């Protein structure tokens, strides 16, 4: 089975075959960007996880590498689960969770490390510490950082024995011996049943705790996907406690398909990739590419900027390197155009706050702007149920720009330079359809469309 052009993605990181999920171990090491990802090379179910590996000189053009970590030891025999990385004394250290299913069906998880001198061959260092008391076996996804005094900190997602989510923080002076500092949040809390993929972002005035809580009940326009990813803003105390409140939890992406993001810092920029999926298992198994033996993709890399008390996510300016051919058109109220390719980028810049409008992409995905509410609603057809479904966000500023990365089966919509982002997968029967339709009574805008080149070499 091989990938057909119908739904393959040309400038996103996808697996050659099998199932991809979370981005892992993001690093800049020896002059190259490294992206690892959760990968089942043997099938399209959530099993046999290893770390797939791609590298890039520019964050845009990717080369595939040999699998970095595969299950091989007693402590990771049933899966190399998610985690982060650090560069220290010229070596690249990966941190991951070893998943173990015992003969009697019970499970265990071990927080492990591996090290590399060249960024390609990794030597496993084994588990770092004992399983914490008071927590179920759902402890995973270690992420490590260094503070200004040279201490190392490690955060893991966890579930307490009362089946509520939590994150634990550990401290080390040498990356070898780690001491548990307890729950990362100072605040008492009960927020979902498990927190996955915790991450910490540091800005001059604020720290940001990013995590993926499972089991938040839907609330208006919020928490509509099976699992969420979001953040709270606060400050980390000297003892490693995060001072911030969960009532301020803010979802990172307002679309249908975004989960388990991870960040890394390079040259003072904080960059993030996410997994472009937040599907139920049933929806996942109905994705048409499963028939071709592969499923899922990472999001495009995004730069995270802290402004007006929130995180903005901007598509990396390096993505402009992919532009091959461009078309610019004026929009006056309404119009219809054709995408230059199914690997495209489309930008609509409004001259002034637009009137209400509808933007319909490929006769399928619809973006409605409501002028009164200053809200955007994105509609797609669910490929499992065939029903229309939507996600909505009210904007904090007047609408100035829609910036879309449109592929044959994915769209990432950045609003107002990343004030909100909507990521989604969609699967059309008419795979040749390329129309873009704009319908409004009174809106003036400039439309720019680009054809983008393929960015992963399949050597
Ligand atoms: C998030 C997650 C992580 C885990 C990995 C397993 O999608 O469930 O918590 O480490 O995926 O593939």
Coordinates of C-alpha atoms and ligand atoms in Angstrom, one line a residue:
X1 CA 0.0 0.0 0.0
X2 CA 1.3 3.4 -0.7
X3 CA 0.1 7.0 -0.1
X4 CA -2.1 8.3 -2.9
X5 CA -2.2 12.0 -3.7
X6 CA -5.9 12.3 -2.8
X7 CA -5.2 12.9 0.9
X8 CA -1.5 13.0 1.3
X9 CA 0.1 16.1 2.9
X10 CA 2.9 17.7 1.0
X11 CA 4.4 20.2 3.5
X12 CA 3.4 18.6 6.9
X13 CA 5.3 15.9 8.6
X14 CA 3.5 12.6 8.1
X15 CA 4.7 9.0 8.6
X16 CA 5.8 7.0 5.5
X17 CA 3.4 4.3 6.8
X18 CA 1.7 3.5 10.1
X19 CA 0.4 5.8 12.7
X20 CA 1.9 9.1 13.9
X21 CA 1.0 10.9 17.1
X22 CA 2.7 13.4 19.4
X23 CA 5.7 15.5 18.5
X24 CA 8.6 14.5 20.8
X25 CA 12.1 15.5 21.7
X26 CA 12.1 18.8 19.7
X27 CA 15.7 20.1 19.6
X28 CA 18.3 22.2 17.8
X29 CA 21.5 20.1 17.9
X30 CA 24.7 20.4 16.0
X31 CA 23.3 22.8 13.4
X32 CA 20.1 20.9 12.7
X33 CA 16.5 20.8 13.9
X34 CA 15.4 17.5 15.2
X35 CA 11.7 16.4 15.3
X36 CA 10.8 13.0 16.8
X37 CA 7.3 11.7 16.8
X38 CA 5.3 8.9 18.3
X39 CA 5.2 6.3 15.6
X40 CA 3.6 2.8 15.2
X41 CA 5.5 1.5 12.1
X42 CA 3.5 -1.8 12.2
X43 CA -0.1 -0.6 11.9
X44 CA -2.6 2.2 12.3
X45 CA -3.6 1.5 15.9
X46 CA -2.1 3.0 19.1
X47 CA 0.4 0.2 19.7
X48 CA 4.1 -0.5 19.3
X49 CA 5.1 3.1 19.8
X50 CA 8.6 4.1 18.8
X51 CA 10.2 7.5 18.1
X52 CA 10.3 8.3 14.4
X53 CA 12.8 11.0 13.5
X54 CA 13.2 13.7 10.9
X55 CA 15.8 16.5 10.6
X56 CA 15.9 19.9 8.9
X57 CA 18.3 22.7 8.3
X58 CA 15.6 25.3 8.1
X59 CA 12.5 24.0 9.9
X60 CA 10.7 23.6 6.6
X61 CA 12.5 21.0 4.4
X62 CA 12.7 17.7 6.2
X63 CA 14.7 14.5 5.8
X64 CA 13.8 11.2 7.2
X65 CA 16.2 9.4 9.6
X66 CA 16.3 5.9 11.1
X67 CA 13.9 5.3 13.9
X68 CA 15.6 6.9 17.0
X69 CA 14.1 4.7 19.8
X70 CA 12.4 1.4 19.6
X71 CA 11.0 -0.9 22.4
X72 CA 13.9 -3.2 23.5
X73 CA 14.3 -3.3 27.2
X74 CA 12.2 -4.6 30.2
X75 CA 11.3 -1.0 31.1
X76 CA 10.1 0.1 27.6
X77 CA 9.2 -3.2 26.0
X78 CA 5.6 -2.2 25.1
X79 CA 6.2 1.3 23.9
X80 CA 8.5 4.3 23.8
X81 CA 6.0 7.0 24.9
X82 CA 6.3 10.7 24.6
X83 CA 8.8 13.1 26.1
X84 CA 11.2 16.0 25.5
X85 CA 14.9 16.5 25.0
X86 CA 17.7 18.8 26.1
X87 CA 21.2 19.6 24.7
X88 CA 23.9 19.4 27.4
X89 CA 27.7 19.4 27.1
X90 CA 27.5 18.6 23.4
X91 CA 25.1 15.7 23.8
X92 CA 21.5 15.3 23.0
X93 CA 19.5 13.7 25.8
X94 CA 16.0 12.3 25.1
X95 CA 13.5 11.7 28.0
X96 CA 10.7 9.4 27.4
X97 CA 8.2 7.1 29.1
X98 CA 8.8 3.3 28.9
X99 CA 5.4 1.6 28.7
X100 CA 5.2 -1.9 30.1
X101 CA 2.3 -4.4 30.0
X102 CA 3.0 -7.2 32.5
X103 CA 2.0 -10.9 31.8
X104 CA -0.9 -10.6 34.3
X105 CA -2.3 -7.6 32.3
X106 CA -1.2 -4.9 34.8
X107 CA 0.7 -2.0 33.4
X108 CA 3.7 0.1 34.5
X109 CA 5.4 3.2 33.3
X110 CA 9.0 4.3 33.7
X111 CA 10.5 7.7 33.1
X112 CA 13.7 7.0 31.1
X113 CA 16.5 8.8 29.3
X114 CA 18.7 8.1 26.2
X115 CA 21.7 10.0 25.0
X116 CA 23.4 10.7 21.7
X117 CA 26.7 12.3 20.6
X118 CA 25.7 12.6 17.0
X119 CA 22.0 13.1 17.1
X120 CA 21.3 9.8 15.2
X121 CA 22.4 6.9 17.4
X122 CA 20.9 6.8 20.9
X123 CA 22.1 4.9 23.9
X124 CA 19.4 4.1 26.5
X125 CA 20.3 5.1 30.1
X126 CA 17.3 3.3 31.8
X127 CA 14.7 4.6 34.2
X128 CA 15.5 7.7 36.2
X129 CA 13.5 7.3 39.4
X130 CA 10.8 5.2 41.1
X131 CA 7.2 5.4 40.4
X132 CA 5.7 8.1 42.7
X133 CA 3.4 6.9 45.6
X134 CA -0.2 8.1 45.4
X135 CA -0.4 7.9 41.6
X136 CA -1.8 5.3 39.2
X137 CA 0.4 3.9 36.4
X138 CA -0.6 6.9 34.3
X139 CA 2.5 8.9 34.8
X140 CA 4.2 9.9 31.6
X141 CA 5.6 12.4 29.1
X142 CA 8.7 13.9 30.9
X143 CA 9.8 17.3 29.8
X144 CA 13.1 18.8 31.1
X145 CA 14.4 22.4 31.4
X146 CA 17.2 24.2 33.2
X147 CA 16.8 27.2 35.5
X148 CA 19.0 30.3 35.7
X149 CA 20.9 28.8 38.7
X150 CA 21.8 25.7 36.7
X151 CA 19.3 23.3 38.3
X152 CA 17.4 20.8 36.1
X153 CA 13.7 20.4 36.4
X154 CA 11.5 17.6 35.0
X155 CA 7.8 17.7 34.7
X156 CA 5.5 14.7 34.0
X157 CA 1.8 14.3 33.4
X158 CA 0.0 12.1 36.0
X159 CA -3.1 10.7 37.4
X160 CA -3.7 10.6 41.2
X161 CA -5.1 7.6 42.8
X162 CA -8.4 9.4 43.2
X163 CA -8.4 9.5 39.3
X164 CA -7.9 13.2 38.9
X165 CA -5.2 14.7 36.7
X166 CA -2.0 16.3 38.0
X167 CA 1.6 17.1 37.0
X168 CA 4.6 16.2 39.1
X169 CA 7.8 18.1 39.2
X170 CA 11.3 16.7 39.9
X171 CA 14.6 18.5 40.5
X172 CA 18.2 17.4 39.7
X173 CA 21.7 18.9 39.9
X174 CA 23.3 16.4 37.6
X175 CA 20.5 15.0 35.4
X176 CA 21.1 11.6 37.1
X177 CA 19.6 11.8 40.5
X178 CA 16.1 13.3 40.7
X179 CA 14.1 14.3 43.7
X180 CA 10.3 14.6 43.6
X181 CA 9.0 18.0 44.6
X182 CA 5.3 16.9 44.5
X183 CA 2.5 18.4 42.5
X184 CA 3.6 21.1 40.1
X185 CA 0.6 23.3 40.8
X186 CA 0.5 25.1 44.2
X187 CA -3.3 25.4 43.8
X188 CA -5.5 22.5 45.1
X189 CA -7.2 21.2 42.0
X190 CA -9.5 18.7 40.3
X191 CA -9.4 19.3 36.6
X192 CA -9.9 16.3 34.3
X193 CA -8.9 12.7 34.9
X194 CA -5.4 12.7 33.4
X195 CA -2.9 15.4 32.3
X196 CA -0.8 14.5 29.3
X197 CA 2.3 16.1 27.7
X198 CA 3.0 18.9 30.2
X199 CA 5.4 21.7 29.1
X200 CA 6.8 24.9 30.5
X201 CA 7.4 28.1 28.5
X202 CA 9.5 30.9 30.0
X203 CA 9.1 34.5 29.1
X204 CA 10.8 37.4 30.8
X205 CA 7.8 38.4 32.9
X206 CA 5.7 35.2 33.0
X207 CA 5.9 31.4 32.9
X208 CA 3.4 29.4 31.0
X209 CA 2.2 25.9 31.9
X210 CA 1.0 24.0 28.8
X211 CA -0.7 20.6 29.2
X212 CA -3.3 18.3 27.7
X213 CA -6.0 17.5 30.2
X214 CA -8.3 14.6 29.5
X215 CA -11.9 14.6 30.5
X216 CA -13.0 18.2 30.7
X217 CA -16.7 18.5 30.2
X218 CA -17.9 20.6 27.2
X219 CA -18.7 24.3 28.2
X220 CA -20.2 26.5 25.5
X221 CA -17.6 26.9 22.7
X222 CA -14.9 25.3 24.8
X223 CA -13.7 21.7 25.3
X224 CA -15.6 20.3 22.3
X225 CA -12.9 17.8 21.3
X226 CA -12.5 14.5 23.1
X227 CA -9.3 15.9 24.8
X228 CA -8.0 19.4 25.1
X229 CA -4.6 21.2 25.0
X230 CA -4.2 24.5 26.6
X231 CA -2.3 26.7 29.0
X232 CA -2.3 28.8 32.1
X233 CA -0.1 31.8 32.8
X234 CA 1.7 32.2 36.1
X235 CA 5.1 32.1 37.7
X236 CA 7.4 29.3 38.9
X237 CA 8.6 29.7 42.5
X238 CA 12.1 28.9 43.5
X239 CA 10.9 25.6 44.9
X240 CA 9.5 24.7 41.5
X241 CA 5.8 25.3 42.2
X242 CA 3.7 26.9 39.5
X243 CA 1.7 29.8 40.8
X244 CA -1.3 30.2 38.5
X245 CA -5.0 29.3 38.4
X246 CA -6.7 26.6 36.4
X247 CA -9.8 28.7 36.0
X248 CA -7.8 30.7 33.5
X249 CA -7.1 27.6 31.4
X250 CA -7.1 28.7 27.7
X251 CA -7.3 26.3 24.8
X252 CA -4.4 26.7 22.4
X253 CA -6.3 25.8 19.2
X254 CA -10.0 26.3 18.5
X255 CA -10.3 23.7 15.7
X256 CA -11.1 20.0 15.6
X257 CA -7.7 18.4 15.3
X258 CA -5.0 19.6 17.7
X259 CA -3.4 17.8 20.7
X260 CA -0.3 17.1 22.7
X261 CA 1.8 20.1 21.6
X262 CA 5.5 20.4 22.5
X263 CA 7.7 23.5 22.4
X264 CA 11.5 24.2 22.3
X265 CA 13.5 27.4 22.4
X266 CA 16.0 28.3 19.7
X267 CA 17.7 31.6 19.4
X268 CA 15.2 33.2 21.7
X269 CA 12.2 32.0 19.7
X270 CA 9.8 29.5 21.3
X271 CA 8.6 27.1 18.6
X272 CA 5.8 24.6 18.8
X273 CA 4.5 21.5 16.9
X274 CA 1.3 19.7 17.8
X275 CA -0.3 16.5 16.7
X276 CA -3.0 17.4 14.1
X277 CA -5.6 15.1 15.6
X278 CA -7.9 15.0 18.6
X279 CA -10.2 12.3 17.3
X280 CA -12.2 9.6 19.0
X281 CA -10.9 6.1 18.1
X282 CA -13.9 5.5 15.9
X283 CA -13.3 8.7 13.9
X284 CA -9.6 7.9 13.7
X285 CA -10.3 4.4 12.3
X286 CA -12.6 6.0 9.7
X287 CA -9.9 8.3 8.3
X288 CA -9.7 7.3 4.6
X289 CA -5.8 7.1 4.6
X290 CA -6.1 4.1 6.9
X291 CA -6.8 2.1 3.8
X292 CA -3.5 3.2 2.4
X293 CA -1.7 2.1 5.6
X294 CA -1.0 5.4 7.2
X295 CA -2.7 8.0 9.4
X296 CA -2.1 11.5 10.9
X297 CA 0.4 14.4 10.7
X298 CA 2.0 17.0 12.8
X299 CA 0.9 20.6 12.6
X300 CA 3.1 23.1 11.0
X301 CA 5.7 24.7 13.3
X302 CA 4.4 27.7 15.1
X303 CA 6.2 30.5 16.8
X304 CA 4.8 31.3 20.2
X305 CA 4.6 34.9 21.2
X306 CA 3.3 36.3 24.5
X307 CA 1.2 39.5 23.9
X308 CA -1.8 41.2 25.7
X309 CA -1.7 38.5 28.4
X310 CA -2.2 35.6 25.9
X311 CA -0.2 33.3 23.7
X312 CA -0.2 34.0 20.0
X313 CA 0.8 31.3 17.5
X314 CA 2.3 32.5 14.3
X315 CA 3.2 30.3 11.3
X316 CA 7.0 30.4 11.1
X317 CA 8.2 33.0 8.7
X318 CA 10.5 30.2 7.3
X319 CA 7.4 28.7 5.7
X320 CA 7.6 31.4 3.1
X321 CA 10.6 29.5 1.6
X322 CA 8.0 27.0 0.3
X323 CA 6.2 29.6 -1.8
X324 CA 6.5 28.9 -5.5
X325 CA 3.9 30.9 -7.3
X326 CA 1.7 33.6 -6.1
X327 CA -1.6 35.3 -7.2
X328 CA -3.0 38.5 -5.6
X329 CA -6.6 39.6 -6.1
X330 CA -8.8 42.3 -4.7
X331 CA -12.0 41.2 -3.1
X332 CA -15.0 43.4 -3.2
X333 CA -18.0 41.9 -1.4
X334 CA -17.9 38.5 -3.2
X335 CA -16.0 36.3 -5.5
X336 CA -14.8 32.9 -6.5
X337 CA -11.3 31.7 -7.2
X338 CA -9.4 28.5 -7.7
X339 CA -6.6 27.3 -5.4
X340 CA -3.3 27.2 -7.3
X341 CA -2.6 23.8 -5.9
X342 CA -3.8 21.4 -3.2
X343 CA -0.6 22.4 -1.3
X344 CA -1.5 26.0 -0.9
X345 CA -1.3 29.0 1.4
X346 CA -4.1 31.6 1.3
X347 CA -4.1 35.0 3.0
X348 CA -7.0 37.4 3.2
X349 CA -6.3 40.8 4.5
X350 CA -9.2 43.1 5.3
X351 CA -9.0 46.8 4.7
X352 CA -11.2 47.5 7.7
X353 CA -13.4 45.4 10.0
X354 CA -15.4 43.3 7.5
X355 CA -19.1 42.8 7.4
X356 CA -20.4 39.3 8.1
X357 CA -19.2 36.9 5.5
X358 CA -18.9 33.2 4.5
X359 CA -15.8 31.7 3.1
X360 CA -16.2 28.3 1.5
X361 CA -13.2 26.2 0.8
X362 CA -13.4 23.4 -1.8
X363 CA -17.2 23.5 -1.5
X364 CA -16.8 21.9 1.9
X365 CA -15.1 23.6 4.8
X366 CA -16.9 26.8 5.6
X367 CA -15.7 29.8 7.7
X368 CA -18.5 32.2 8.9
X369 CA -17.6 35.6 10.3
X370 CA -20.3 37.2 12.4
X371 CA -19.7 41.0 12.5
X372 CA -22.0 41.6 15.5
X373 CA -20.4 39.0 17.7
X374 CA -17.0 39.4 16.2
X375 CA -16.9 35.6 16.1
X376 CA -15.6 33.0 13.6
X377 CA -17.3 29.6 13.2
X378 CA -15.6 26.9 11.2
X379 CA -17.7 24.1 9.7
X380 CA -16.6 20.8 8.3
X381 CA -18.4 17.5 7.4
X382 CA -17.5 14.7 9.7
X383 CA -16.2 11.8 7.6
X384 CA -17.6 9.2 10.0
X385 CA -21.1 10.5 10.6
X386 CA -21.4 12.6 7.5
X387 CA -22.8 15.4 9.7
X388 CA -21.8 19.0 9.7
X389 CA -20.0 20.1 12.8
X390 CA -18.5 23.4 14.0
X391 CA -16.1 25.1 16.3
X392 CA -16.4 28.7 17.2
X393 CA -14.3 31.5 18.8
X394 CA -15.1 35.1 19.7
X395 CA -12.1 37.3 18.7
X396 CA -10.4 39.7 21.1
X397 CA -9.6 42.2 18.3
X398 CA -11.4 43.2 15.2
X399 CA -10.8 40.8 12.3
X400 CA -7.8 41.9 10.2
X401 CA -6.4 38.7 8.6
X402 CA -7.2 35.1 7.9
X403 CA -4.1 33.1 7.0
X404 CA -4.7 29.6 5.9
X405 CA -2.5 26.6 5.0
X406 CA -4.7 24.4 2.9
X407 CA -3.7 20.9 1.9
X408 CA -5.6 18.1 0.3
X409 CA -6.9 16.9 3.7
X410 CA -5.9 19.6 6.3
X411 CA -6.4 23.2 7.0
X412 CA -4.7 25.4 9.6
X413 CA -6.4 28.8 9.9
X414 CA -4.4 31.5 11.7
X415 CA -6.5 34.5 12.7
X416 CA -5.1 38.0 13.3
X417 CA -1.5 36.8 13.3
X418 CA -2.1 33.9 15.6
X419 CA -4.6 35.4 18.1
X420 CA -6.7 32.2 17.4
X421 CA -5.9 29.1 15.4
X422 CA -8.2 26.5 14.0
X423 CA -6.7 23.2 12.8
X424 CA -8.7 20.5 11.1
X425 CA -8.6 17.5 8.9
X426 CA -11.2 17.0 6.2
X427 CA -11.7 14.4 3.5
X428 CA -13.6 15.2 0.3
X429 CA -14.9 12.7 -2.2
X430 CA -14.3 15.1 -5.0
X431 CA -10.6 15.3 -4.6
X432 CA -10.1 17.6 -7.5
X433 CA -12.3 20.4 -6.2
X434 CA -10.3 23.6 -5.7
X435 CA -12.7 26.5 -5.3
X436 CA -12.5 29.3 -2.8
X437 CA -15.7 31.3 -2.5
X438 CA -16.2 34.5 -0.5
X439 CA -19.7 35.8 0.1
X440 CA -20.4 39.1 1.8
X441 CA -22.6 42.2 1.4
X442 CA -19.9 44.6 2.1
X443 CA -16.2 43.7 2.7
X444 CA -13.1 44.9 1.0
X445 CA -10.0 42.7 1.2
X446 CA -6.9 41.5 -0.6
X447 CA -6.6 37.8 -1.3
X448 CA -3.1 36.3 -1.8
X449 CA -2.7 32.7 -2.8
X450 CA 0.5 30.7 -3.1
X451 CA 1.4 27.3 -4.4
X452 CA 3.7 25.6 -1.9
X453 CA 6.4 23.1 -2.7
X454 CA 6.7 19.6 -1.2
X455 CA 8.9 19.7 1.9
X456 CA 9.8 16.2 3.0
X457 CA 12.2 14.1 1.1
X458 CA 11.2 10.4 1.0
X459 CA 14.7 9.1 0.5
Ligands
LIG1 C1 -0.8 11.7 24.0 C2 -0.2 10.4 24.5 C3 0.8 10.5 25.6 C4 1.6 9.2 25.5 C5 1.5 9.0 24.0 C6 1.5 7.5 23.6 O1 -1.3 11.6 22.8 O2 -1.3 9.6 25.0 O3 0.4 10.8 26.9 O4 2.9 9.3 25.9 O5 0.4 9.6 23.5 O6 1.5 7.4 22.2

